[in-house]
XYZ file of C-alpha atoms in Angstrom:
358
model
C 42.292 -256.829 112.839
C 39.596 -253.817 111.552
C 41.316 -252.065 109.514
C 39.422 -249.834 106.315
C 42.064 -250.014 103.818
C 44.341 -247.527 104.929
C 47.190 -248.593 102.880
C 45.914 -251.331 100.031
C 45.108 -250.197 96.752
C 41.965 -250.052 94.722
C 41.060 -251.863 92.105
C 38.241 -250.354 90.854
C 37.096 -247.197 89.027
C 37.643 -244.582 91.977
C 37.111 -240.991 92.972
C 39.662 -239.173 94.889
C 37.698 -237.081 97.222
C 39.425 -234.361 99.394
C 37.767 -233.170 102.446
C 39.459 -229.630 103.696
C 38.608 -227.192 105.576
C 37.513 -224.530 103.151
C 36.067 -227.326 100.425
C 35.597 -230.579 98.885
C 37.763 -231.293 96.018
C 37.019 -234.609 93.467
C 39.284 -235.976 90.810
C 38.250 -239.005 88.450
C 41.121 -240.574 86.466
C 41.301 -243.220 83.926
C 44.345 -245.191 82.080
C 45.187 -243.368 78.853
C 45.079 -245.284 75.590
C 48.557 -245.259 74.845
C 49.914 -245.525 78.517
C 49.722 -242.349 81.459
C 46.601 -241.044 82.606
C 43.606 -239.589 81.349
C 41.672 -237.257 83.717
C 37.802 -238.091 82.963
C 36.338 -235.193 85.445
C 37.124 -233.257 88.676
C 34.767 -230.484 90.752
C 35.185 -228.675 93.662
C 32.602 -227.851 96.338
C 33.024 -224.751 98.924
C 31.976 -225.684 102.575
C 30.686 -223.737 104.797
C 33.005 -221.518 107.349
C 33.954 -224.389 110.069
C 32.263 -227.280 108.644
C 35.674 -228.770 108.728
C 37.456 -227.489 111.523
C 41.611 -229.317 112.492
C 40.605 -232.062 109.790
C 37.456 -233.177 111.467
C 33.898 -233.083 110.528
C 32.228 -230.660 112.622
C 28.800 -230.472 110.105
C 28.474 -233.852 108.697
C 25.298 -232.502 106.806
C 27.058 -229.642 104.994
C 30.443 -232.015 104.359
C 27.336 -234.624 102.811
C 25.849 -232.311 100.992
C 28.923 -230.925 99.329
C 29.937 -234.118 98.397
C 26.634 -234.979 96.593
C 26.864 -231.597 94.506
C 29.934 -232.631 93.280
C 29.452 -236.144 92.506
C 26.551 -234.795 90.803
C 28.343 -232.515 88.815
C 31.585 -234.535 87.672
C 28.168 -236.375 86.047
C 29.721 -239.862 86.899
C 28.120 -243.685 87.694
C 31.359 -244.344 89.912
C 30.056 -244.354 93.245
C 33.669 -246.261 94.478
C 35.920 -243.035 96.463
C 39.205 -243.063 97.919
C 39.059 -241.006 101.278
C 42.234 -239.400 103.725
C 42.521 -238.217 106.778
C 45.107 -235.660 107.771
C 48.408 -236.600 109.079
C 47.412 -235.366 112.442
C 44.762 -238.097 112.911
C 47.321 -240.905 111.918
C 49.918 -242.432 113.962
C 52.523 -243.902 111.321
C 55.350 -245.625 112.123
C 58.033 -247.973 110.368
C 58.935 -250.941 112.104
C 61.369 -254.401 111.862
C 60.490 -257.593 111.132
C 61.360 -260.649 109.982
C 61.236 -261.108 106.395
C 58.641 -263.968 104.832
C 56.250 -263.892 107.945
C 53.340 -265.328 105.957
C 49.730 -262.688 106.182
C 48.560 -264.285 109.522
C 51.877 -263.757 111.017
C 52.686 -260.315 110.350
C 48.901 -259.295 111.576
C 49.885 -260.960 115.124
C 53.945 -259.310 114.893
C 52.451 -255.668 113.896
C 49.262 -255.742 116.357
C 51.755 -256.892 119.296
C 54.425 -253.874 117.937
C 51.218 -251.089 117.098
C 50.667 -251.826 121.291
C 53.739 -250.065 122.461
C 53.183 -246.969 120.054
C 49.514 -246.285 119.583
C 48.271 -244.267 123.099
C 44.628 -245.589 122.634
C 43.050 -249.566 122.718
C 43.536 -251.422 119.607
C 39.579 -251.854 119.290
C 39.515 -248.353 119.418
C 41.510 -247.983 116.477
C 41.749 -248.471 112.676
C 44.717 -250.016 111.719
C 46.652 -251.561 108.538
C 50.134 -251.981 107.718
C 52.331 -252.020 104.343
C 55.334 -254.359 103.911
C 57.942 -251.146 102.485
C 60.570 -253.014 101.650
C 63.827 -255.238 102.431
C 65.527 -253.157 105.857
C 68.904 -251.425 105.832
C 70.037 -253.865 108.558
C 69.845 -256.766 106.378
C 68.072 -259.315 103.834
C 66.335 -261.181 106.489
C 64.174 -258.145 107.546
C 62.257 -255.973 106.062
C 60.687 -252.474 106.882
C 56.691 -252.682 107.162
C 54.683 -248.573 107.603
C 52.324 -249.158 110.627
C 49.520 -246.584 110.472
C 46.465 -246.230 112.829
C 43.935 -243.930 113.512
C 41.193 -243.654 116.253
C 37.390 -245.366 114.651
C 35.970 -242.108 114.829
C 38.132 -240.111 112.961
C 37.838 -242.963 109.879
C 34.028 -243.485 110.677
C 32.973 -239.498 109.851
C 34.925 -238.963 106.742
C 33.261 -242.772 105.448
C 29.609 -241.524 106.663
C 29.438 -238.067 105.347
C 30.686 -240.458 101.574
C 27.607 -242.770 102.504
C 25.056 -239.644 102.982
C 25.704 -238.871 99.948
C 25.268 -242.117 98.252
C 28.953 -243.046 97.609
C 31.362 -245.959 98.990
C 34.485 -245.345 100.506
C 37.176 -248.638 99.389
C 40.601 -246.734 100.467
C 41.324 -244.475 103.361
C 44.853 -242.661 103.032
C 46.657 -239.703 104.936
C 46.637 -236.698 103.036
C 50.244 -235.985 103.541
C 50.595 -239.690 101.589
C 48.437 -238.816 99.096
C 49.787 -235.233 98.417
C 52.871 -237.052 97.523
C 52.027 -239.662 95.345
C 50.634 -237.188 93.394
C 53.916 -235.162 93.779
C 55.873 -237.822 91.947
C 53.788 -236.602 88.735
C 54.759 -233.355 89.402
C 58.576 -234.274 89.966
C 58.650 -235.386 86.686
C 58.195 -231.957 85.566
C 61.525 -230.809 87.587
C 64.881 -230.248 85.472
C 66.556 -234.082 85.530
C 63.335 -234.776 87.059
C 64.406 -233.656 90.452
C 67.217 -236.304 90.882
C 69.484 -235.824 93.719
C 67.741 -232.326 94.447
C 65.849 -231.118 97.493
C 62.466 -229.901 96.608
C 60.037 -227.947 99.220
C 56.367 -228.834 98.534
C 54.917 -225.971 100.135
C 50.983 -226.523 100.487
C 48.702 -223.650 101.050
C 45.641 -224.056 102.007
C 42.596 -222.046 104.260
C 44.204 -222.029 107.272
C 47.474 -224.174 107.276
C 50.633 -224.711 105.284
C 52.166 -227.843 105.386
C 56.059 -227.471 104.064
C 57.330 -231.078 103.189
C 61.210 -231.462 102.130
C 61.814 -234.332 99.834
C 65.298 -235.801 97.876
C 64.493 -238.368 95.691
C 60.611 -239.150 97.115
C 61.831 -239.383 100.572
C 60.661 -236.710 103.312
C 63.613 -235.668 105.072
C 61.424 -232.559 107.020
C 58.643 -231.552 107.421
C 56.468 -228.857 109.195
C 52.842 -227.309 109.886
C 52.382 -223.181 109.966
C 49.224 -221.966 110.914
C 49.070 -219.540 107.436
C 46.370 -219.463 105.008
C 44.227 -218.063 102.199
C 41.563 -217.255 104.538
C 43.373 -214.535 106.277
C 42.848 -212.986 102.543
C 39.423 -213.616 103.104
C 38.818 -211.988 106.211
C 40.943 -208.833 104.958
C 38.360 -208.771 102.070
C 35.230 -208.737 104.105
C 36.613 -206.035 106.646
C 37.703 -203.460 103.904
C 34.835 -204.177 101.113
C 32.576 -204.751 103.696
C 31.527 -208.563 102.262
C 29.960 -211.566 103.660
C 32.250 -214.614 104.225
C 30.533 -216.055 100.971
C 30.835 -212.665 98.651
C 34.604 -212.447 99.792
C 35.559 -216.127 99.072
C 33.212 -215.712 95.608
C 35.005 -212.471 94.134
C 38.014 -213.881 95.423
C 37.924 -216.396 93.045
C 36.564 -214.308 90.347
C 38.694 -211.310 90.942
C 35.509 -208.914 90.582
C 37.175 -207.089 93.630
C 37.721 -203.120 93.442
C 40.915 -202.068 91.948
C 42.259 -201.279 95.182
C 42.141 -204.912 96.042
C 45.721 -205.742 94.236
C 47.844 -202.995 96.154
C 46.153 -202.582 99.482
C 45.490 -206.551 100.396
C 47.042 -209.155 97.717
C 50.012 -207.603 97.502
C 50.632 -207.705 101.106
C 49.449 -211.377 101.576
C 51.700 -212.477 98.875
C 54.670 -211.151 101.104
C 53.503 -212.391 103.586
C 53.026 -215.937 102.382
C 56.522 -215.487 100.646
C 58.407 -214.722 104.173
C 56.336 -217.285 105.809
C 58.358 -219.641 103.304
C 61.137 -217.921 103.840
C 60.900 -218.896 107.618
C 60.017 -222.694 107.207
C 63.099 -223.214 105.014
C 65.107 -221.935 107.766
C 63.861 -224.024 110.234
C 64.529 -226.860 108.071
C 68.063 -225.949 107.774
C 68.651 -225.069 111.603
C 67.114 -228.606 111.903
C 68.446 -230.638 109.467
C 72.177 -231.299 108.012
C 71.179 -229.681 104.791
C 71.996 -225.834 103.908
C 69.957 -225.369 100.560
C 67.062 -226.306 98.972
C 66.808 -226.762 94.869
C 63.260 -226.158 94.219
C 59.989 -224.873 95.577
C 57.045 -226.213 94.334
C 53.729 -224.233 95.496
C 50.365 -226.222 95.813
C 46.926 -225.513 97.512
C 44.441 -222.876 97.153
C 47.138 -220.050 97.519
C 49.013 -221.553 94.868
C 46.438 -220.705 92.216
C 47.224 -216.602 93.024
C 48.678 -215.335 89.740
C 52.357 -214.018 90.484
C 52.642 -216.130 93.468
C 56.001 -218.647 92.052
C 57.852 -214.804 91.208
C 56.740 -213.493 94.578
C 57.955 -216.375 96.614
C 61.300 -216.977 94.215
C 62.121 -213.338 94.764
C 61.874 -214.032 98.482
C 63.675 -217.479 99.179
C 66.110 -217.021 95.781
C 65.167 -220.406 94.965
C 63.224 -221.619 92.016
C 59.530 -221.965 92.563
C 57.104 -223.730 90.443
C 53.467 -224.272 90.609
C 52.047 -227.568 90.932
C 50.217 -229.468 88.278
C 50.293 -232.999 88.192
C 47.540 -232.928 85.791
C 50.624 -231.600 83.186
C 51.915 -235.448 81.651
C 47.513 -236.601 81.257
C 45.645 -236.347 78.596
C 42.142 -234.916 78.945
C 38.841 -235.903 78.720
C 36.314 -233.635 76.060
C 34.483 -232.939 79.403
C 37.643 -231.274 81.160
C 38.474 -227.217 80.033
C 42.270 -227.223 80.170
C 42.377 -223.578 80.999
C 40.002 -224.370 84.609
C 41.787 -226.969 85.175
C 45.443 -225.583 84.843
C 43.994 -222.745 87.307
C 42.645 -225.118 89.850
C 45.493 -227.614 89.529
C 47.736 -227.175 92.672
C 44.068 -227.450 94.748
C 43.718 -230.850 93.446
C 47.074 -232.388 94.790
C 45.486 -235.098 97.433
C 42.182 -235.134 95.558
C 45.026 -235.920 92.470
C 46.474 -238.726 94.701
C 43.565 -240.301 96.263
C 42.799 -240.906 92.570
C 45.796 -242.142 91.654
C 45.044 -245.100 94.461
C 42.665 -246.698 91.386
C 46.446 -247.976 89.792
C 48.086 -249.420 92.443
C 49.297 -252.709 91.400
């Protein structure tokens, strides 16, 4: 069976790198001295417009070379990185078996089930598995995740690491990775989110991803093409800036002071009621009729206001995440950048979390 680690854990030090479509985010924890997490460094690279375009490496060059800027800036030795691909590229699925098939076994049991699922040769395919659990039916089964993704998909992500001098151990989905990380910010959550139903609504360039949990369990989720760049291109028609000036004083806010009325304003309702929308289809969907909490991450989530504009919206209570909150900090990290760039670095947050798993 090939398979790059899709589902083990690392064991060494390890850099959670984040390839989207508008940047590369990197995130470098460590264990804290008196238990938790310590985050040692974290940078974040713009790509160029379509480098990354539906979660694949279009410019493997640019992808590359972004990910050597960073690496040189977070100013680390670890070369060891922790990769994902998005949930698009991965067919998962959780299937039966017996319980105490020994490692040979369960290799022949899940290639023979991955057969009648995955639409593509095996050798044309990375795949691993992950024993979950004991199954609902009974003791003597148990519940093992198959996921599997076609070579290519796995081999660009691990070549653009390797251009720029780094080794990718782990290869994760995104959506997996988002959530891990999520757990963190659960924590945060009055009762720590027990027994509620959360929305992690993620933001990014081009796509929202709405994901409904109750007690770390997806019960719904759903992709909306909706982004920050549609802020971006509103910027360079009425200022009259390049792709690169709009993204930069987007960031900076050096925008005229018509910007706030005339174009954030607007996307802010518009990202609210795109909310708005995705919470209803999970209800026309689903047996549930309310949800507890939204919690906002991705590039959008970083627009100031953003939790009041979207709780005013949906009536539900929105927070903004920050899994970074519970961790101690290195001397190198500047809490106030961080805080702000926080609900970017969910999977980059998660990939680095894969360092601890037992």
């Amino acid at each position: 069976m090939i398979d790059l680690s899709f589902l083990s854990p690392g064991a060494r030090p390890l850099i959670g790198v984040d390839i989207s479509s508008s940047s590369v985010k990197m995130v470098e924890l460590a264990a804290a001295s008196g238990g938790g997490f310590r985050v040692e460094r974290y940078a974040i690279e713009a790509l160029p417009r379509d480098a990354v375009s539906d979660g694949n490496i279009a410019n493997l060059e640019a992808v590359s070379e972004a990910i050597r800027r960073g690496w040189r800036r977070l100013g680390t030795n670890t070369k060891f990185v922790a990769l994902a691909l998005p949930a698009s590229a991965v067919i998962t699925k959780k299937i039966i078996l017996p319980a105490g098939l020994r490692d040979q076994e369960l290799e022949v049991q899940v290639e023979s089930e991955a057969n009648q699922y995955i639409p593509f040769a095996l050798d044309e395919v990375n795949l691993d598995f992950q024993v979950v659990g004991p199954a609902a039916s009974g003791a003597d089964e148990d519940e093992v995740l198959i996921a599997a993704s076609r070579k290519e998909k796995v081999e660009d992500r691990v070549a653009a690491a390797e251009a720029a001098g780094l080794k990718a151990l782990v290869m994760d989905v995104e959506s997996y990775a988002a959530l891990s990380a999520f757990d963190l910010v659960q924590a945060d959550l009055p009762d720590a989110g027990h027994d509620k139903i959360i929305a992690l609504v993620d933001a990014g360039a081009n796509v929202m991803n709405v994901s409904v949990l109750r007690n770390g369990v997806q019960v719904y989720a759903r992709e909306q093409a909706f982004g920050g760049f549609l802020l971006t291109q509103d910027i360079m028609r009425n200022f009259g800036m390049s792709l690169e000036e709009a993204e930069g004083s987007k960031r900076t806010g050096a925008l005229p002071e018509s910007y706030e009325a005339d174009l954030l304003r607007p996307f802010m309702d518009a990202l609210a009621l795109e909310v708005s929308r995705a919470l209803q289809f999970f209800f026309t969907s689903t047996q549930f009729n309310q949800v507890d909490h939204i919690v906002l991450a991705g590039g959008c989530a970083v627009i100031p206001g953003l939790a009041e504009t979207v709780a005013g919206r949906t009536q539900v209570d929105t927070h903004i995440a920050n899994p970074f909150a519970g961790m101690s900090l290195s001397s190198k990290i500047r809490p106030k950048n961080l805080s702000a760039d926080a609900p970017a670095l969910l999977v980059a947050c998660g990939l680095a979390l894969r360092r601890f798993d037992s």
